[in-house]
Tab-separated table of C-alpha atoms in Angstrom:
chain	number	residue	atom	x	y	z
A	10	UNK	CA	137.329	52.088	161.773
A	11	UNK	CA	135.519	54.736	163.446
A	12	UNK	CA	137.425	54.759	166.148
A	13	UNK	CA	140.683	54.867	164.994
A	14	UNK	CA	139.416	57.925	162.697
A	15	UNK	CA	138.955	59.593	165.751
A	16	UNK	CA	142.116	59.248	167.113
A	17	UNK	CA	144.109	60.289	164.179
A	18	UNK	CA	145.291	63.799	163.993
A	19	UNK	CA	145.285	65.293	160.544
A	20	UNK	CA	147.076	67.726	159.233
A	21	UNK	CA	145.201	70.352	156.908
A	22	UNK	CA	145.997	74.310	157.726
A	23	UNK	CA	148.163	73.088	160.954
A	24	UNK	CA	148.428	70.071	163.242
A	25	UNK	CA	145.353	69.848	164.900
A	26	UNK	CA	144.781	68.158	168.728
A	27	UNK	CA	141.581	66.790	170.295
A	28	UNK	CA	140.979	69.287	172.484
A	29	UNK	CA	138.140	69.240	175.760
A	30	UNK	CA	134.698	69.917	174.762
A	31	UNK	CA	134.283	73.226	177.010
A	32	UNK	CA	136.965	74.751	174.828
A	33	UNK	CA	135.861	73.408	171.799
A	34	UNK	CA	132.038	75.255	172.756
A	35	UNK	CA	134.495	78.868	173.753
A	36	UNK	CA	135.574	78.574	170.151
A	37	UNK	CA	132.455	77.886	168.426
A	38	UNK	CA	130.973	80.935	171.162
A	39	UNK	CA	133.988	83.124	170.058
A	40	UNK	CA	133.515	82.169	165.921
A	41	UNK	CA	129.985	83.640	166.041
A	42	UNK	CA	130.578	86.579	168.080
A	43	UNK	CA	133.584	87.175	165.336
A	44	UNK	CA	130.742	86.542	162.593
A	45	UNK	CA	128.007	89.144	163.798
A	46	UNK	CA	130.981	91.950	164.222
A	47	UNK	CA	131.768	91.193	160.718
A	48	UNK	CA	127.967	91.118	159.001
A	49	UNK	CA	127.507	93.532	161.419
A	50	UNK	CA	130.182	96.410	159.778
A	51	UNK	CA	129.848	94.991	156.111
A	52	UNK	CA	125.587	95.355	156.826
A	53	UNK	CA	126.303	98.735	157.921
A	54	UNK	CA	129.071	99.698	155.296
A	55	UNK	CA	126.115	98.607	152.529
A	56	UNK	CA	123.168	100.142	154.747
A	57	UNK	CA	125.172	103.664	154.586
A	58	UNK	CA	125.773	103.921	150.838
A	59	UNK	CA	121.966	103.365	149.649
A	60	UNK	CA	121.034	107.061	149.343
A	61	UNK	CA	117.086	105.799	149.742
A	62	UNK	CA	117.256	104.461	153.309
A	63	UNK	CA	116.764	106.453	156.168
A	64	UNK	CA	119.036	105.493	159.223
A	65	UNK	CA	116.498	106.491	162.016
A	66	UNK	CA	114.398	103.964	160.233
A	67	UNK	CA	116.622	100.933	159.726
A	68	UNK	CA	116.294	99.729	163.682
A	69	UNK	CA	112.197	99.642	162.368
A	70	UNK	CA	113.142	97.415	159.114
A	71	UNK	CA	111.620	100.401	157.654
A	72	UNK	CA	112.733	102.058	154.304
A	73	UNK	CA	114.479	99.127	153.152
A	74	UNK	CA	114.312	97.766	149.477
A	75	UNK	CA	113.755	94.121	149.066
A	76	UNK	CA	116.739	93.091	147.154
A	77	UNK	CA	118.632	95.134	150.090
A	78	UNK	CA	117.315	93.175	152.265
A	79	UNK	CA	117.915	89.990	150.440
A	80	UNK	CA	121.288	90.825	150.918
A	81	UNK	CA	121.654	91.684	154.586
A	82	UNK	CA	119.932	87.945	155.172
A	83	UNK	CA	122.369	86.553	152.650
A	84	UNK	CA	125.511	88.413	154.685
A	85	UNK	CA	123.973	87.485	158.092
A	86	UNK	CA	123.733	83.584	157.484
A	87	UNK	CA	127.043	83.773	155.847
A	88	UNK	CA	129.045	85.129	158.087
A	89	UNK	CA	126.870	84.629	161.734
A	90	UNK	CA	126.283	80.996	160.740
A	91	UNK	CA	127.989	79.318	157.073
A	92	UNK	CA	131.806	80.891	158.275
A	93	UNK	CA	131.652	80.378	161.946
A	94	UNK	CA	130.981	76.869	161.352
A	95	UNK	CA	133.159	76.068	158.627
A	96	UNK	CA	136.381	77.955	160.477
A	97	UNK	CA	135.289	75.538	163.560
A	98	UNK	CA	135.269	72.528	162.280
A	99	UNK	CA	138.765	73.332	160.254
A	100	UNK	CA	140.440	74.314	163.915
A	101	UNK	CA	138.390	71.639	166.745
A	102	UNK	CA	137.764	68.710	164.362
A	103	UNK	CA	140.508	65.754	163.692
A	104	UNK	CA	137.809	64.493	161.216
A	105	UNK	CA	137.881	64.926	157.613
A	106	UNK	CA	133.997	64.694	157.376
A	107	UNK	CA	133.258	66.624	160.655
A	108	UNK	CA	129.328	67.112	159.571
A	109	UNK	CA	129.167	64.005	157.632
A	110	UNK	CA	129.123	65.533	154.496
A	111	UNK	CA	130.408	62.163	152.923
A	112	UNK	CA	127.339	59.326	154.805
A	113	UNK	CA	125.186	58.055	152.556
A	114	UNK	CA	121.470	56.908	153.874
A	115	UNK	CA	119.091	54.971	152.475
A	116	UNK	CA	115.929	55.717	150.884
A	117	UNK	CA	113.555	54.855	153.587
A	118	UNK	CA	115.350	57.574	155.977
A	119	UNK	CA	114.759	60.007	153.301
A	120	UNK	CA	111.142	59.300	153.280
A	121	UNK	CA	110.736	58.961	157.195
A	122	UNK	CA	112.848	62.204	156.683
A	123	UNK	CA	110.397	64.235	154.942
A	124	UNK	CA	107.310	62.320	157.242
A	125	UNK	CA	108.970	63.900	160.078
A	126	UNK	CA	108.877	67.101	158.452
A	127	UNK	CA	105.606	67.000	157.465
A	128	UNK	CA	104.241	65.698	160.881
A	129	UNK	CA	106.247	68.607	162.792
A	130	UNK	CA	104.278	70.962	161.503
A	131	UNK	CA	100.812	70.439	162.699
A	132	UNK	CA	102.601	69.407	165.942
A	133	UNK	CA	104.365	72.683	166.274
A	134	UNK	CA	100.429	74.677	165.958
A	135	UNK	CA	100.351	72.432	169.268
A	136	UNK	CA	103.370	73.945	170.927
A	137	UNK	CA	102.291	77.694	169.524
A	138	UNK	CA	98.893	77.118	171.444
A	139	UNK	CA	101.142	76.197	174.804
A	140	UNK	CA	103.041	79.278	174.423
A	141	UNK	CA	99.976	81.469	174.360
A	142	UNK	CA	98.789	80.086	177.244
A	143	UNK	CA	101.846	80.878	179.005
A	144	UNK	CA	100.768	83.734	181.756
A	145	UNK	CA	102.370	87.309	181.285
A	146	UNK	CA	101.300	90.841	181.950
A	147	UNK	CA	99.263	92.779	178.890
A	148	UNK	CA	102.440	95.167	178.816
A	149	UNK	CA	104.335	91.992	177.823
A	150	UNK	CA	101.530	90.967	175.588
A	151	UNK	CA	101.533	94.097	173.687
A	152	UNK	CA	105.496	93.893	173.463
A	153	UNK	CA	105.925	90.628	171.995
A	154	UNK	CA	102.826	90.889	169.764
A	155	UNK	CA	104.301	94.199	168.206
A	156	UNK	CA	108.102	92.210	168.097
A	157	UNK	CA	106.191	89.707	166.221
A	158	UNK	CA	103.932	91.543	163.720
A	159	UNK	CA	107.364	93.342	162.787
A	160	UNK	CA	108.846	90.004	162.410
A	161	UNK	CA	106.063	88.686	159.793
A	162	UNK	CA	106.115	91.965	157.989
A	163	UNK	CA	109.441	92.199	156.833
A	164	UNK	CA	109.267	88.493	156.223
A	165	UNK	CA	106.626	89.643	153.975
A	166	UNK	CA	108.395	91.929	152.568
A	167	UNK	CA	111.585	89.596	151.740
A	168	UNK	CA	109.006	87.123	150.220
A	169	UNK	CA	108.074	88.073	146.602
A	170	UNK	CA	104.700	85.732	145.707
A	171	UNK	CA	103.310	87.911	143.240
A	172	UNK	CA	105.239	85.669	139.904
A	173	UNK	CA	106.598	82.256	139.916
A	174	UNK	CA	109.932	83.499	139.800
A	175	UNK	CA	109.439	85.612	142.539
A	176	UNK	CA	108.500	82.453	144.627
A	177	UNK	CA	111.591	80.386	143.774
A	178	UNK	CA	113.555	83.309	144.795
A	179	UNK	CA	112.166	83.163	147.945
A	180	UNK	CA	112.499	79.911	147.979
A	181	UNK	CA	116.254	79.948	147.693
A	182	UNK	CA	116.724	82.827	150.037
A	183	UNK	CA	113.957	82.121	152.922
A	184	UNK	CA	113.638	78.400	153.123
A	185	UNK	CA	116.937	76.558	151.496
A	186	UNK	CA	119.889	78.955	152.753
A	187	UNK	CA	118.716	79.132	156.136
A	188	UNK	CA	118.081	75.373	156.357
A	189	UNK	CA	121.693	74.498	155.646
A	190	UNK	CA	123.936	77.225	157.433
A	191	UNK	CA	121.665	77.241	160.367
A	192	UNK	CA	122.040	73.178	160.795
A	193	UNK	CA	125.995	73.657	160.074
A	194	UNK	CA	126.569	75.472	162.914
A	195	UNK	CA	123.480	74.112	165.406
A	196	UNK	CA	123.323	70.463	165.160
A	197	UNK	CA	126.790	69.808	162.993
A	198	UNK	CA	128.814	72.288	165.563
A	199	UNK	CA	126.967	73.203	168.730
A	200	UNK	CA	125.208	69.844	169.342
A	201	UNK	CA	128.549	68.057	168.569
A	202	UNK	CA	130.345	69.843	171.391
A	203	UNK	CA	127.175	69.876	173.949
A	204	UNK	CA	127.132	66.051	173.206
A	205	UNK	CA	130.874	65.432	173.571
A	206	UNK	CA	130.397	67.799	176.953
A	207	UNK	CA	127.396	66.123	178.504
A	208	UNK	CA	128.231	62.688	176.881
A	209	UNK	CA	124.184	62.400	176.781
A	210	UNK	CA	122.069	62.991	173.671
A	211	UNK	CA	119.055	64.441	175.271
A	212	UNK	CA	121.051	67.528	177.411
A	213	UNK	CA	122.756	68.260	174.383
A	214	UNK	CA	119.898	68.199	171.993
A	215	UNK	CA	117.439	70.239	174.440
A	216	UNK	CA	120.212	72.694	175.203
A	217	UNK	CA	121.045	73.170	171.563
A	218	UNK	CA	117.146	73.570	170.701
A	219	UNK	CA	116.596	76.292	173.226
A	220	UNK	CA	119.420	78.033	171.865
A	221	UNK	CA	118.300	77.323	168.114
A	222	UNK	CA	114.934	79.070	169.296
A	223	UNK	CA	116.256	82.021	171.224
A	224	UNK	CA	118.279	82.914	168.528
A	225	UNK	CA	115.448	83.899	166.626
A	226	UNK	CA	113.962	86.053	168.702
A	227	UNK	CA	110.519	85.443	169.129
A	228	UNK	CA	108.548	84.378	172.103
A	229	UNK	CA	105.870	83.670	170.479
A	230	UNK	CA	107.443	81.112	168.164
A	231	UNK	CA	109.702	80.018	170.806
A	232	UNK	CA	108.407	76.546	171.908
A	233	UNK	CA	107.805	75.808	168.155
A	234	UNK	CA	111.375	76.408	167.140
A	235	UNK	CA	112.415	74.526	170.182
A	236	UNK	CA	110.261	71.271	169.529
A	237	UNK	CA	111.846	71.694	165.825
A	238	UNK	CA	115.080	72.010	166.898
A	239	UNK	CA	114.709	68.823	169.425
A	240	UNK	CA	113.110	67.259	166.357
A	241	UNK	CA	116.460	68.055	164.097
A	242	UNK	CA	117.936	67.609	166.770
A	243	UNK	CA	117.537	63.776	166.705
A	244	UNK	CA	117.121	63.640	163.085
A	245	UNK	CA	120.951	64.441	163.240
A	246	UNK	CA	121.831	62.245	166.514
A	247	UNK	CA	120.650	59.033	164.818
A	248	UNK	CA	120.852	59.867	161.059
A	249	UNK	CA	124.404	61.382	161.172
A	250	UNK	CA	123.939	62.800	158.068
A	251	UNK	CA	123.912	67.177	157.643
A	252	UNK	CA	121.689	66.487	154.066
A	253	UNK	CA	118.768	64.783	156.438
A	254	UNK	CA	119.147	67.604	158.778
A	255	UNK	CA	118.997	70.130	155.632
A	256	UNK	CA	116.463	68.563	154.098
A	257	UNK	CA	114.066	68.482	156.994
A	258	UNK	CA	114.642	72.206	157.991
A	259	UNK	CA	114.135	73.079	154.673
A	260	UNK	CA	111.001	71.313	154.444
A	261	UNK	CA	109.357	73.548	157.326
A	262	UNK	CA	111.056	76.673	156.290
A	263	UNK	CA	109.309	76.175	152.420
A	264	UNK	CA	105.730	75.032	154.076
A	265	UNK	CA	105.756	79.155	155.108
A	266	UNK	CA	106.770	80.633	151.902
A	267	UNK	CA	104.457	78.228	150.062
A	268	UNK	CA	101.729	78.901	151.997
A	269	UNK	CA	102.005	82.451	151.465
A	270	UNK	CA	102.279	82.126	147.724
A	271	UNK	CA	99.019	79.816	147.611
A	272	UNK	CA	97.316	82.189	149.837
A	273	UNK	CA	98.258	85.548	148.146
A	274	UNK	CA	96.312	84.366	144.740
A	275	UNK	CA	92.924	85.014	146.627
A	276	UNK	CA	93.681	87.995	149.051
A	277	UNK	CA	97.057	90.143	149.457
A	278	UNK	CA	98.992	89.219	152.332
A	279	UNK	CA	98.373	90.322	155.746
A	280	UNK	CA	101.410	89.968	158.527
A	281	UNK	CA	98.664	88.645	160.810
A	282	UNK	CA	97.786	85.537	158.288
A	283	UNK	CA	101.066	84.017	159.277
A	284	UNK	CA	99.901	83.893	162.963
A	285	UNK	CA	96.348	83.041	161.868
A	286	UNK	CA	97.368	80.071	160.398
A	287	UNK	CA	97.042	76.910	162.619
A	288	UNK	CA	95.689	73.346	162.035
A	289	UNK	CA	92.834	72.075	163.906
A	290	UNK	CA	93.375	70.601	167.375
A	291	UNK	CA	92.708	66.861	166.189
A	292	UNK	CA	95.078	67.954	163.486
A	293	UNK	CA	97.995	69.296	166.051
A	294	UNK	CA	97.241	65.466	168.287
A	295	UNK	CA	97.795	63.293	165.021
A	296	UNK	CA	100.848	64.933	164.118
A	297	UNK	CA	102.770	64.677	167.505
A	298	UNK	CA	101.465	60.937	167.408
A	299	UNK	CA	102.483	60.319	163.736
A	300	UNK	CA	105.943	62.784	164.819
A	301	UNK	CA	106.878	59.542	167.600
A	302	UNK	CA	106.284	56.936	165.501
A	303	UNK	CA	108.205	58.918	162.655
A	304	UNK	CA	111.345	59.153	165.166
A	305	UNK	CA	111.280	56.147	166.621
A	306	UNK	CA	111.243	54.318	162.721
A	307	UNK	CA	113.935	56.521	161.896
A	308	UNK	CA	116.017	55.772	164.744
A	309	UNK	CA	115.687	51.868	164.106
A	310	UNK	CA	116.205	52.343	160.268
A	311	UNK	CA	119.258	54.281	161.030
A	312	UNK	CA	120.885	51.823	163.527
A	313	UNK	CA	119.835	48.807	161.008
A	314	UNK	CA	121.699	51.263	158.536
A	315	UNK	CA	124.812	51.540	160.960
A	316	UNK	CA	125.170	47.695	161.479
A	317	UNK	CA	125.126	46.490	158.127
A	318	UNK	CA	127.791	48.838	156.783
């Protein structure tokens, strides 16, 4: 049944053709560029007409109001990840349910689901200890240090934990939207056509994770974001459902913004707290350990899922 999905052509805005997979990645390449030019202009057009911000300071994230910046994030995952993705699928896809939208999964992937997501994190503290040990010069040091202290401060800044309101907010904005346009267009587009390309999971999940963590732009987070994207990556590969995917990513991305909410009722927030914060070694071993076993169930539970439907 499958199968014969596949090779059915289906007519929605035009007649659409299965089409070879280093086209299909051109597209997707060509979608996003398309995307930033357009958050881009409309960030700009709505940057320019607030009298209170100073446009020598907006390259700093400096002299911006929080609900302005609420909604620059809101454009840029619109339009650089939610549009790119959707327009994709509509043009490369001969599948109605191109991000499996539509598969149900049973309750014990949910739960191995959100023990994944749970275990990453203490297993990404692992991964942030690697990347510090990584050799560079003090110049570099000082660069990426600075990148990421800017990074945490206007991620303070976005995050309001000072009501409960505030923190659902936050919520909604830092942890949920990001979790489901950033899967759309990484694991339900770009590992889709690195997979078809390859025609091996682990290339196209690695490739897809280092490009998940690039995008982000920090080095000091980078092997994190890439064990978390290898993680979703998987998640996605066996699960073939977008909601697991979502779920998990939004799991992490909350941990953060949660943290920071229980944390702030002690001591105001310092940029440096969200670097600070790292479990213990034994802590970091148990969850890569607990992370395996987690994948491994999940992938069995998901192909026992497969063969009885």
């Amino acid at each position: 049944m499958a199968m014969a999905e596949e090779n059915i052509t289906q007519n929605s805005w035009f007649k659409r053709v299965e089409m070879p997979a280093y086209r299909q990645f051109l597209i997707l390449i060509g979608m996003v560029c398309v995307g930033f030019l357009l958050a881009s202009v409309l960030s700009f057009i709505i940057i320019t007409s607030t009298s209170q911000v100073n446009l020598s300071n907006i390259a700093a994230g400096k002299n911006l109001s929080r609900p302005l910046m609420i909604w620059l994030l809101i454009i840029q995952d619109i339009f650089l990840f939610a549009l790119p993705a959707f327009l994709f699928a509509k043009i490369v896809s001969i599948r109605n349910d191109y991000f499996y939208f539509k598969k149900t999964s049973s309750i014990n992937l949910w739960l191995i689901a959100l023990l994944i997501a749970f275990a990453a994190m203490p297993a990404s503290d692992f991964f942030s200890q690697i990347n510090e040990w990584i050799p560079i010069s003090k110049h570099l040091q000082s660069i990426f240090k600075a990148a990421e202290q800017q990074y945490n401060s206007q991620a303070i800044a976005i995050i309001d934990v000072k009501s409960l309101g505030g923190f659902i907010i936050s919520i909604l904005i830092i942890a949920l939207l990001p979790a489901i346009v950033e899967e759309l267009v990484f694991r339900g587009s770009l590992q889709q056509v690195l997979l078809k390309w390859t025609e091996k999971a682990f290339p196209a999940i690695l490739i897809t994770a280092i490009i998940f963590s690039a995008v982000h732009l920090s080095y000091y987070g980078f092997l994190p974001r890439v064990l978390l994207g290898v993680v979703l990556g998987y998640v996605y590969y066996y699960g073939k459902n977008i909601w697991l995917n979502m779920f998990v990513h939004f799991i992490n991305n909350a941990s953060v913004v949660t943290f920071l909410y229980i944390s702030s009722r002690s001591k105001p927030i310092d940029p440096k707290m969200m670097d600070s914060a790292s479990a213990p070694f034994y802590m970091q071993i148990i969850g890569i350990l607990v992370l395996i076993a987690a994948l491994y169930s999940f992938s069995k539970n998901a192909k026992h899922q497969t063969n009885k439907l």
